[in-house]
Coordinates of C-alpha atoms and ligand atoms in Angstrom, one line a residue:
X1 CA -43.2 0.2 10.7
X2 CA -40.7 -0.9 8.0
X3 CA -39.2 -4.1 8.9
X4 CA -35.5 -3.0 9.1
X5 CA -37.1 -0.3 11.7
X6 CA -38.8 -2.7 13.4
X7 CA -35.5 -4.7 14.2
X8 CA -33.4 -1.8 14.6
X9 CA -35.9 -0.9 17.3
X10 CA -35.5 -4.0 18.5
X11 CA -33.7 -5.7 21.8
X12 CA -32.2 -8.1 19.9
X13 CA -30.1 -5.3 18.2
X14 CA -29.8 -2.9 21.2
X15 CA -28.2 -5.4 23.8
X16 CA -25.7 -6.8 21.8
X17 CA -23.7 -7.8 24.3
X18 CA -25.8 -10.8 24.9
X19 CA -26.6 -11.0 21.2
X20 CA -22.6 -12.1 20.0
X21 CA -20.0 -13.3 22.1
X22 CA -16.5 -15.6 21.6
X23 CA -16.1 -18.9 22.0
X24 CA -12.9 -21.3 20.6
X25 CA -13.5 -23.5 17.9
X26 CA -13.7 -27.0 18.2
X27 CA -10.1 -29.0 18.4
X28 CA -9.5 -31.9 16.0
X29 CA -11.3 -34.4 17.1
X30 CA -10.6 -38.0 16.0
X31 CA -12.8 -40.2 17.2
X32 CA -16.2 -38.6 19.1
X33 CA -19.0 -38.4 16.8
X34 CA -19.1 -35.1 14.0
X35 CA -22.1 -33.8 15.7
X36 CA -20.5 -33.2 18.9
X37 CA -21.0 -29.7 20.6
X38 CA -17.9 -27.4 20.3
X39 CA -15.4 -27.4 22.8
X40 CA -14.7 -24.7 24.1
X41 CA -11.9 -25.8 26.5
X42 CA -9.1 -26.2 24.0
X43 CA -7.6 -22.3 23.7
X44 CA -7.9 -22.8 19.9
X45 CA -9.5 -20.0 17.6
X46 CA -12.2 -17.5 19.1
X47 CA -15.5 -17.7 17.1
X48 CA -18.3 -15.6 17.1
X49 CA -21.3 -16.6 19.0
X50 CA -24.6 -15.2 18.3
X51 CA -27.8 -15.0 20.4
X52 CA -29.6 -17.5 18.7
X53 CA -32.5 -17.0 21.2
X54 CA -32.6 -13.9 20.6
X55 CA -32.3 -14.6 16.7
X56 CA -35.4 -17.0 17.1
X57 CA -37.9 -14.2 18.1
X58 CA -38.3 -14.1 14.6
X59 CA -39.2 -16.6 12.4
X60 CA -37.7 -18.0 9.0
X61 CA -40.1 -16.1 7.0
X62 CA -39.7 -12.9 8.5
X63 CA -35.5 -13.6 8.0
X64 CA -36.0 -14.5 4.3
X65 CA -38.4 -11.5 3.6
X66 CA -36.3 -8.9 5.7
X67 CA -33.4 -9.9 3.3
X68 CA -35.3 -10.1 0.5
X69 CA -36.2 -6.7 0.7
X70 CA -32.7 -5.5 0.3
X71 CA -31.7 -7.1 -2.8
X72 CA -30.7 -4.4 -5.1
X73 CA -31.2 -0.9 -2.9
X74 CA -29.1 1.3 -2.6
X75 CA -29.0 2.5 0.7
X76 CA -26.8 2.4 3.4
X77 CA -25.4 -0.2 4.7
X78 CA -27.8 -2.8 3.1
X79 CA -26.7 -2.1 -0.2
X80 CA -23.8 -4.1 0.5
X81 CA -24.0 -8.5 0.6
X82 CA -22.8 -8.8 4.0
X83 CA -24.2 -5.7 5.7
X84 CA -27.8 -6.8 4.2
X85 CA -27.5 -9.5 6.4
X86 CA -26.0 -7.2 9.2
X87 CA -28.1 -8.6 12.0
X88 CA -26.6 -11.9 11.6
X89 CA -22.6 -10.6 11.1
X90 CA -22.3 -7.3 13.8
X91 CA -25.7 -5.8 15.1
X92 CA -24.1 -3.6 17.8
X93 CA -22.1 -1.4 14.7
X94 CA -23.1 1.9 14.3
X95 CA -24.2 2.5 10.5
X96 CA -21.6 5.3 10.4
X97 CA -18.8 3.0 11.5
X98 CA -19.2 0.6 8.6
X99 CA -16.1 0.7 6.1
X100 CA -18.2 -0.7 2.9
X101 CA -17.8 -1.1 -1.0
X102 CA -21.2 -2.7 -1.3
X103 CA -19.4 -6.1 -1.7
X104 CA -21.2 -9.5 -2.1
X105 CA -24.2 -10.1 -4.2
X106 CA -22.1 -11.3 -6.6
X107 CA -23.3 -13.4 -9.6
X108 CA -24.3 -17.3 -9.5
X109 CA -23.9 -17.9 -12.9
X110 CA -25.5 -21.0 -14.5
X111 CA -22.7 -23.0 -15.9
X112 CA -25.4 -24.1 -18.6
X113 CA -22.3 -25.2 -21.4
X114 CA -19.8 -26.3 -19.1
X115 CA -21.8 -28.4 -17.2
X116 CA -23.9 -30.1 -20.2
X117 CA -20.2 -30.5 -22.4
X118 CA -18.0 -31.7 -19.6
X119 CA -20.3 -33.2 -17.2
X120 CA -23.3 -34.6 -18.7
X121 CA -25.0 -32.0 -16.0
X122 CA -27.8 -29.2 -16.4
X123 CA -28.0 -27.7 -12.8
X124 CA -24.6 -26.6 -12.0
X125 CA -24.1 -23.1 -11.4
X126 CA -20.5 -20.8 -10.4
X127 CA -20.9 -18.3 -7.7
X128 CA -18.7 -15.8 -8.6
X129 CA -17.2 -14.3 -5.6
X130 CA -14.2 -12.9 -7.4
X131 CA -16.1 -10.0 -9.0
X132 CA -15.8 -7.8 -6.3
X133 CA -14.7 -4.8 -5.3
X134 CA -10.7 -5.9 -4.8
X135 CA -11.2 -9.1 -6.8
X136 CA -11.7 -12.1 -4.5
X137 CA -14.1 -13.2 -1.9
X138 CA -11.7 -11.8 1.1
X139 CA -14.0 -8.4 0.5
X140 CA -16.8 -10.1 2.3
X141 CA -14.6 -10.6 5.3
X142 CA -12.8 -7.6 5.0
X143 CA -15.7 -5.1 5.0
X144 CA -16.8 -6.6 8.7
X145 CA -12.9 -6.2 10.5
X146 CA -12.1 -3.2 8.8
X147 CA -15.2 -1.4 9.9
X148 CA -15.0 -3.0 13.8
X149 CA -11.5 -1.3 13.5
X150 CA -12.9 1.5 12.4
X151 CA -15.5 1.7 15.3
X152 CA -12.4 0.7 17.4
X153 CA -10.4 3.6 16.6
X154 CA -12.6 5.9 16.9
X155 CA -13.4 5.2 20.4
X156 CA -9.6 5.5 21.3
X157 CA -7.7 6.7 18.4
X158 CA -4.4 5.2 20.1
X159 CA -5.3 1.3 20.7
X160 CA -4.9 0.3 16.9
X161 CA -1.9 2.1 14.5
X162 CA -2.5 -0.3 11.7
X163 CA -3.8 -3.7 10.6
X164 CA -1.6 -6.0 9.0
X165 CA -1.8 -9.5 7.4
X166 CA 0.3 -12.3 5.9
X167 CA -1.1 -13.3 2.5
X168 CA -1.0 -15.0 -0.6
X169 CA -1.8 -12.0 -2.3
X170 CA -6.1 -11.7 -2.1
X171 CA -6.3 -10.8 1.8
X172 CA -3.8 -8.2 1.1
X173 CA -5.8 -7.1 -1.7
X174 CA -8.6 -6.6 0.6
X175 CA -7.2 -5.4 3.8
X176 CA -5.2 -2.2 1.7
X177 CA -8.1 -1.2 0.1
X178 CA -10.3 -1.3 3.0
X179 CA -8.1 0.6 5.1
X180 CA -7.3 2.8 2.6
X181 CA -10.9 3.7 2.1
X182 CA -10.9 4.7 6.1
X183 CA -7.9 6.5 6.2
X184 CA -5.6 3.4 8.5
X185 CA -2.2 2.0 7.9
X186 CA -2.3 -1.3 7.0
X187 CA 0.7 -3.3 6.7
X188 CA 1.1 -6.3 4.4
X189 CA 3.4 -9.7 4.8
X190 CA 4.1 -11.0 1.3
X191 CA 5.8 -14.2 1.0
X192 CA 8.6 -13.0 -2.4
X193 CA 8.1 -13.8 -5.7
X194 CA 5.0 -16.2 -4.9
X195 CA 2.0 -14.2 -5.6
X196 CA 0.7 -12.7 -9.0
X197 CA 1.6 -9.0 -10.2
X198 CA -1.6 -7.9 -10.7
X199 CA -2.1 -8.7 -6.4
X200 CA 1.3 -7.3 -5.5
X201 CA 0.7 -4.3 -6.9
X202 CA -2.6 -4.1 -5.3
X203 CA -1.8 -3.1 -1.6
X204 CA 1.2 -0.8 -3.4
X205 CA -1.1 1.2 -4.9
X206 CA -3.3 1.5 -2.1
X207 CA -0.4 3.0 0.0
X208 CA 0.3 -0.3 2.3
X209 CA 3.2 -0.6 3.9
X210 CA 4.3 -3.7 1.7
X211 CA 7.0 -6.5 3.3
X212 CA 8.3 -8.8 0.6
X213 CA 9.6 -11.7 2.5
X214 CA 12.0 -14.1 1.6
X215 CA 10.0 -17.5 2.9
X216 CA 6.9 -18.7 2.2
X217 CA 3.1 -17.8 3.3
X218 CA 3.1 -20.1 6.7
X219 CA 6.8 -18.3 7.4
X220 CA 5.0 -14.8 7.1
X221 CA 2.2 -16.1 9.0
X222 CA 3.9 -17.1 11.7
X223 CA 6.3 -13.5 11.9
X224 CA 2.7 -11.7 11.7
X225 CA 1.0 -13.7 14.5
X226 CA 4.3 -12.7 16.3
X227 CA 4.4 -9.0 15.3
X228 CA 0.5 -8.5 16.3
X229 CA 1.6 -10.0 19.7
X230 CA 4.0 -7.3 20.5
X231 CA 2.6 -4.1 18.5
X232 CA -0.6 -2.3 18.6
X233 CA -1.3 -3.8 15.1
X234 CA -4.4 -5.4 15.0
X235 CA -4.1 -8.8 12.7
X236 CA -6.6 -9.3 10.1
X237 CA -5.8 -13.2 8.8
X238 CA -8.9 -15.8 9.2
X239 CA -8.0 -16.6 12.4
X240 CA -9.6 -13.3 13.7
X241 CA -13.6 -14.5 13.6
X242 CA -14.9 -11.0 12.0
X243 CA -13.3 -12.4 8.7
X244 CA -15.7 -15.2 9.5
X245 CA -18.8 -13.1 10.1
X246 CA -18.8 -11.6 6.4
X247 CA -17.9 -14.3 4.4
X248 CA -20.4 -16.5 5.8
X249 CA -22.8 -14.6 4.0
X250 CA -22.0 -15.7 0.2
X251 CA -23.6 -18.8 2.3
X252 CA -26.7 -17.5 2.6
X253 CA -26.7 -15.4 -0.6
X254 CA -26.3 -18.3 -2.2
X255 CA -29.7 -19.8 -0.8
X256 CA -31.5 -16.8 -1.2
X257 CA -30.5 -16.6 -5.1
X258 CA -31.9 -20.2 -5.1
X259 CA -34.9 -18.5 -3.5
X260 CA -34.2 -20.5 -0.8
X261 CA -33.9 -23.8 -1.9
X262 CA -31.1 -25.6 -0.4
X263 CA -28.5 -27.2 -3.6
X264 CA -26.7 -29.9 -3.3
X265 CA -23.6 -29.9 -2.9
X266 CA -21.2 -26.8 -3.3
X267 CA -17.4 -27.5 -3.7
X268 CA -15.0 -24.1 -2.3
X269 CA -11.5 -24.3 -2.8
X270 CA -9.2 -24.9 0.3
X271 CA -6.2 -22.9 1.6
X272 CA -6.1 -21.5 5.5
X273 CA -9.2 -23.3 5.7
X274 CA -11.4 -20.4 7.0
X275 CA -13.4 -20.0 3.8
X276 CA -14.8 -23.7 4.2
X277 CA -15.8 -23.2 8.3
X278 CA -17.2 -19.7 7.3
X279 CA -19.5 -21.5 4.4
X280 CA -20.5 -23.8 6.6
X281 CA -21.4 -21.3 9.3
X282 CA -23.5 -19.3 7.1
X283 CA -25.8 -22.2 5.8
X284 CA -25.8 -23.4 9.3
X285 CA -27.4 -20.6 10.5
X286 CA -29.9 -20.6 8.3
X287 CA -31.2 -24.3 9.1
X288 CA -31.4 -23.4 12.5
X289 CA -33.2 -20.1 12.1
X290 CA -35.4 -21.6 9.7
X291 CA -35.1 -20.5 6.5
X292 CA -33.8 -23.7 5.3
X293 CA -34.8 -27.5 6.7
X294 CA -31.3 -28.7 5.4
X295 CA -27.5 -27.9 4.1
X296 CA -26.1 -28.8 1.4
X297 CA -22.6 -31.1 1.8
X298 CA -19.5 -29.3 1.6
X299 CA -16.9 -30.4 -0.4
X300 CA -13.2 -28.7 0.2
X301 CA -10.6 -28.7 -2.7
X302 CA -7.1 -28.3 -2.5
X303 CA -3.8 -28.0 -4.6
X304 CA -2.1 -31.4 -4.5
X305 CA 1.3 -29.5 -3.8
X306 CA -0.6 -27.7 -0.7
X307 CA -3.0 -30.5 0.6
X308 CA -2.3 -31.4 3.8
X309 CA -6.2 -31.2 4.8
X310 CA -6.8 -33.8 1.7
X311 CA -4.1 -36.1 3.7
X312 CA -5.8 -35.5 6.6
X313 CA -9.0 -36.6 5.8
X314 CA -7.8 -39.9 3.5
X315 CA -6.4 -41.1 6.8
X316 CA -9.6 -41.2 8.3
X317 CA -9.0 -37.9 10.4
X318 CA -6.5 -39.8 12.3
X319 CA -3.0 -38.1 11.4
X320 CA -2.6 -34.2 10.9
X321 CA 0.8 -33.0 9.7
X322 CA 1.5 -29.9 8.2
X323 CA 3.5 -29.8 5.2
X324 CA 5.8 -27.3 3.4
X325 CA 3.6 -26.1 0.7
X326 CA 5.2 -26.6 -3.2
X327 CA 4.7 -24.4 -5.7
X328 CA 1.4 -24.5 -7.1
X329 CA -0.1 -22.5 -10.1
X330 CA -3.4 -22.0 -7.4
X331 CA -0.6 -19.4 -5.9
X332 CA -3.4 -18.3 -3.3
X333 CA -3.9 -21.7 -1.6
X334 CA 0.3 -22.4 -1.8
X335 CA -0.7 -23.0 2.3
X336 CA 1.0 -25.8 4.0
X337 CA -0.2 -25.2 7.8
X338 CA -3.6 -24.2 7.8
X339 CA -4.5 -21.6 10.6
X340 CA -8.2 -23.1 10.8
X341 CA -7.4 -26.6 10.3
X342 CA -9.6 -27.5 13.3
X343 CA -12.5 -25.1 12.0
X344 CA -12.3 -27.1 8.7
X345 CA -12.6 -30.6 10.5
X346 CA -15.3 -29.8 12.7
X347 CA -17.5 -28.1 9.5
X348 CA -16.7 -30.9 7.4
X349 CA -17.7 -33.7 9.8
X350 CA -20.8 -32.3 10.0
X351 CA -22.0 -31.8 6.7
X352 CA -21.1 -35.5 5.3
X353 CA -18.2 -33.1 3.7
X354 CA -15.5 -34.6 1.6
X355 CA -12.0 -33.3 0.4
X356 CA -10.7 -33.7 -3.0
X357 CA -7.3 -33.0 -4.5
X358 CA -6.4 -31.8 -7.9
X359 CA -3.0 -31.7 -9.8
X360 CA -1.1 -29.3 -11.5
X361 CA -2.3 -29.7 -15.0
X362 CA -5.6 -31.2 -13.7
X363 CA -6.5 -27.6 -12.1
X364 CA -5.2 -25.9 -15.6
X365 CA -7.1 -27.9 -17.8
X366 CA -10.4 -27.5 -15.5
X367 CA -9.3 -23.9 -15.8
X368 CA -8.9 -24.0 -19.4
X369 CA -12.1 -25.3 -20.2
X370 CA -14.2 -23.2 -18.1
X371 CA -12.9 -20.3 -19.8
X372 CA -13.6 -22.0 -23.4
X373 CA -17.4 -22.1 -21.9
X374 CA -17.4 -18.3 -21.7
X375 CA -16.1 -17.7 -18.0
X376 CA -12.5 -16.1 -16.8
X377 CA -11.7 -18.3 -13.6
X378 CA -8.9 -18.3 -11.9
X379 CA -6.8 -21.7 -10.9
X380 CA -8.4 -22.0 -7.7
X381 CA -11.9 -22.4 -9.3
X382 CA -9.7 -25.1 -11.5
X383 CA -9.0 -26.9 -8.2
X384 CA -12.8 -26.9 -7.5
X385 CA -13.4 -27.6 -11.1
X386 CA -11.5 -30.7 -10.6
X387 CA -12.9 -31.7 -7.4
X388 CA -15.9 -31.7 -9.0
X389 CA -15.4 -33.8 -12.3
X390 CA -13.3 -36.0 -10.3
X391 CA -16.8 -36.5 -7.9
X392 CA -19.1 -36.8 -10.9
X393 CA -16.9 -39.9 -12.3
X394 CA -16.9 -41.6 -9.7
X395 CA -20.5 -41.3 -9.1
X396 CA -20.6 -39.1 -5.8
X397 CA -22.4 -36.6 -7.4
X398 CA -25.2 -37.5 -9.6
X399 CA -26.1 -35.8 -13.3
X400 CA -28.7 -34.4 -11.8
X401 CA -27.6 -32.9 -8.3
X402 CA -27.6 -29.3 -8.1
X403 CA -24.2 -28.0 -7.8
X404 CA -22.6 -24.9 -7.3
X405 CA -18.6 -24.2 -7.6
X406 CA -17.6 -21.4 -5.4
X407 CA -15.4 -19.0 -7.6
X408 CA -13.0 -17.1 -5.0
X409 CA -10.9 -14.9 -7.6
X410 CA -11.2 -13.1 -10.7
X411 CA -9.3 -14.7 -13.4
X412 CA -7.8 -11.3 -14.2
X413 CA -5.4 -11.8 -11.3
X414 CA -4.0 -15.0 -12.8
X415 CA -2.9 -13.6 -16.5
X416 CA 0.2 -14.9 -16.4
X417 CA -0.7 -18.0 -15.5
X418 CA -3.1 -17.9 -18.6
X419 CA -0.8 -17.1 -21.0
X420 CA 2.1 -19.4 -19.9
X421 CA -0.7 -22.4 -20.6
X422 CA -1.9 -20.8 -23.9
X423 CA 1.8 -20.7 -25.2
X424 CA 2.5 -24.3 -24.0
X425 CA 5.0 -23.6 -22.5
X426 CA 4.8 -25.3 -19.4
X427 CA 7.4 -28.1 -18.8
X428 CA 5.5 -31.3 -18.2
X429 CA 2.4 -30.0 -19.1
X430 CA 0.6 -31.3 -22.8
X431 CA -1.6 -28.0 -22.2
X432 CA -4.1 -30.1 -23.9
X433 CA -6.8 -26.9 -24.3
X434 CA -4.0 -24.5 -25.3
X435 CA -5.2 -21.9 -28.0
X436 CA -2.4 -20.4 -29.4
X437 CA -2.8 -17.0 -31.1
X438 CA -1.3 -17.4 -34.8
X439 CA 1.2 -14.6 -36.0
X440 CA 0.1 -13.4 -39.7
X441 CA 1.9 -10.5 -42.3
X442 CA -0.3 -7.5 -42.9
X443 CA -1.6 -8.7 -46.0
X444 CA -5.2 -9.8 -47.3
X445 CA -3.5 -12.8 -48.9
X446 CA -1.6 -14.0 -45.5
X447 CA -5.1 -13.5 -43.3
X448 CA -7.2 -15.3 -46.1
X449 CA -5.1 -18.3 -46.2
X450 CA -5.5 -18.6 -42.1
X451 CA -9.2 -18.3 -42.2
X452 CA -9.2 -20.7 -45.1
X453 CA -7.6 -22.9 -42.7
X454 CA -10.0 -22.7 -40.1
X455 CA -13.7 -22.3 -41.8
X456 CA -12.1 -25.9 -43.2
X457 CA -11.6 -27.7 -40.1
X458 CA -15.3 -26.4 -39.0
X459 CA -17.4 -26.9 -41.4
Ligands
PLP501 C1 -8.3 -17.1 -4.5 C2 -8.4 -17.9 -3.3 N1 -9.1 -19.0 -3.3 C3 -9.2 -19.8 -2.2 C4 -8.6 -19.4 -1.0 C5 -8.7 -20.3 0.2 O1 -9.5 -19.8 1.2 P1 -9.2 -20.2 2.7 O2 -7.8 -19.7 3.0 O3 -10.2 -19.5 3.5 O4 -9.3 -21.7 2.7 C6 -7.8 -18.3 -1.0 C7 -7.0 -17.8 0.2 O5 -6.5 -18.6 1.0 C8 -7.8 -17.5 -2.1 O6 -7.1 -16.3 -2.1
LIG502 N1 -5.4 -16.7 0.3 C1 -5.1 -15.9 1.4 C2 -4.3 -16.6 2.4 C3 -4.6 -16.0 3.8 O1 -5.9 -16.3 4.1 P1 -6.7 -15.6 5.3 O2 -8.1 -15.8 4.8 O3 -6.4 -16.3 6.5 O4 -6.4 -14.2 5.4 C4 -4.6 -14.6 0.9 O5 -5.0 -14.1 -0.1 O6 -3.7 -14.0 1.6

């Protein structure tokens, strides 16, 4: 019997009552030791529980094999990054429920030149989660809360009329596309005039009914968390745990692309803070299922305009204090109260994790030089970019540690970003990588002269 047969077959799929459930998240702790057991007493976040029991009937061989196998097909659902790994995100879904674009498996691309020009390093590699269907990671999340809606619905076509989300402009991207590809409303809280053109005018064209609120991301959080509470709009921000569920797998993708050797370290840029709990998730399972022995330590990067999980940790986990979030060229993390804040803590405290900070023209210049190395990143991959130079001079990481950077957007989202640091043109900023197109006449003469100019400052 094929192997996904043989599980499908199985009890552990079948009674999946008992194979997930929800629990709260851990609250801040600041003093009991990092491995503490969750406590699930506080009334913070729900998280998903899965049967680990259950789970254990098989070992880490048959886990690494079963997923192994899927790599590349085509067939439905396993096709798709997250569902391959669907007995670890939502067993109990009905193949026919599942609202997919075949996201995930995305590329982890050796960062050969950047890594040997800028950081005297040979094994650091940039898992591209923004090449993806909508253009960020939030597609791993999406495919998993979108589809339970979907199976939702269809049990009682009246208990959800839409799904809705605050966002910096990525989530929406996501949740509009994923409900249009089902055939639900979804409804989209935009904070005005703070994300990118090319994400506002994804949910538009993907029919959402699109909000463009005059306040910031936490303000149209906190009117969305109040909206769900009244409507029969179901919410689809981190803080629901089936976000959780699917982007926990770029996790494990990432070991299995290492063939399941477990790197180093790898550095994810911070914003609401579920991306970093959801990582952490993911590799945790597999130590404990056994397909790894270890995980790798966790490093969370954030804007220093939008950092208040940076302060947190440099006061020794003793103060919290959300901020108002200043404008940051990493729009998408612009995030000032965190929604999984305690999430973030409690994964980072048990990984030996560390958070870094990076400035404005810090994050542009990492930005900038990536791209001179032959990527197209976006300014949250500068954040990380940063963390991670910033790490290697100051000898936390070594030259030789294998690294990998966590890419959450496609650089094609940020243009304008781009081009306002190519033209210099940003106040305060020497835009010290800048390469500025040079105007020319139509004329042989005029074009020879330039590239005159340049073979000589080559050669
Ligand atoms: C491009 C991008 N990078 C990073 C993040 C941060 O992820 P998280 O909110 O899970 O911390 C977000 C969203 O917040 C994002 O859109
Ligand atoms: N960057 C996010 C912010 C919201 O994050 P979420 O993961 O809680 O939905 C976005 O793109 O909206």
């Amino acid at each position: 019997m094929a192997t996904a047969q043989l599980l499908s077959s199985s009890s552990v799929l079948h009674h999946h009552r008992s194979f997930i459930s929800c629990t709260t998240t851990p609250p801040i702790m600041t003093s009991p030791p990092p491995n503490s057991p969750p406590d699930t007493s506080d009334g913070g976040l729900l998280d998903v529980q899965h049967d680990m029991d259950a789970l254990r009937r098989f070992d880490g061989q048959y886990w690494r094999a079963l997923f192994d196998s899927r790599v590349g097909t085509t067939r439905w659902p396993h096709g798709s990054g997250v569902w391959s790994k669907k007995e670890w995100v939502l067993p109990s879904i009905d193949d026919a429920d599942i609202v997919s674009a075949f996201e995930g498996n995305s590329n982890l691309f050796w960062a050969e030149r950047f890594g040997n020009q800028f950081l005297n390093m040979d094994d650091l590699w940039v898992k591209h989660c923004g090449i993806s269907h909508t253009g960020s990671f939030k597609d791993l999340g999406m495919t998993v809360l979108v589809s339970q809606v979907n199976r939702l619905r269809k049990l009682n076509p009246r208990s959800i009329v839409g799904v809705g989300c605050a966002s910096t402009g990525d989530t929406s991207a996501a949740l509009s596309a994923y409900c249009a590809s089902a055939g639900i409303p979804s409804i989209v809280f935009l904070p005005a005039n703070k994300i990118s053109m090319a994400q506002l005018v994804q949910p538009i064209a993907n029919g959402a009914f699109v909000l463009s609120i005059d306040t910031d991301f936490d303000g149209c959080m906190k009117l969305i968390k109040q909206i769900t509470a009244e409507l029969p709009i179901y919410l689809a921000n981190s803080l629901n745990s089936l976000r959780l569920e699917g982007q926990k797998t770029a996790a494990i993708e990432i070991l299995q692309q290492f063939d399941w050797e477990v790197p180093d370290w790898v550095i994810v840029p911070g914003g609401n803070l579920g991306n970093i709990y959801a990582f952490y998730k993911g590799f945790k399972m597999c130590r404990e299922l056994g397909l790894v022995d270890r995980i790798p330590r966790l490093v969370c990067a954030q804007a220093r305009n939008a950092n208040p999980l940076y302060r947190y940790y440099a006061s020794g986990w003793a103060d919290f204090a959300a901020m108002k979030a200043e404008t940051t060229f990493a729009s998408a993390i612009q995030i000032g109260d965190p929604v999984s804040i305690e999430r973030a803590v409690y994964a980072l405290r048990n990984c030996e994790g560390i958070v870094e900070e990076a400035g404005e023209e810090e994050l542009m210049d990492a930005m900038a030089l990536a791209d001179s190395s032959g990527m197209f990143v976006c300014p949250h991959t500068g954040v990380a970019l940063t963390a991670l130079m910033k790490l290697r001079r100051n000898g936390t990481i070594a030259a030789g540690d294998r690294v990998v950077v966590v890419s959450t957007a496609h650089g094609l989202k940020f243009t304008q970003a781009k081009i306002d640091y190519h033209s210099g043109r940003i106040p305060e900023m020497a835009c010290r990588h800048a390469n500025r197109p040079v105007s020319v006449k139509p004329e042989l003469g005029a074009v020879m002269d330039q590239l005159s100019k340049l073979l000589s400052h080559t050669r």
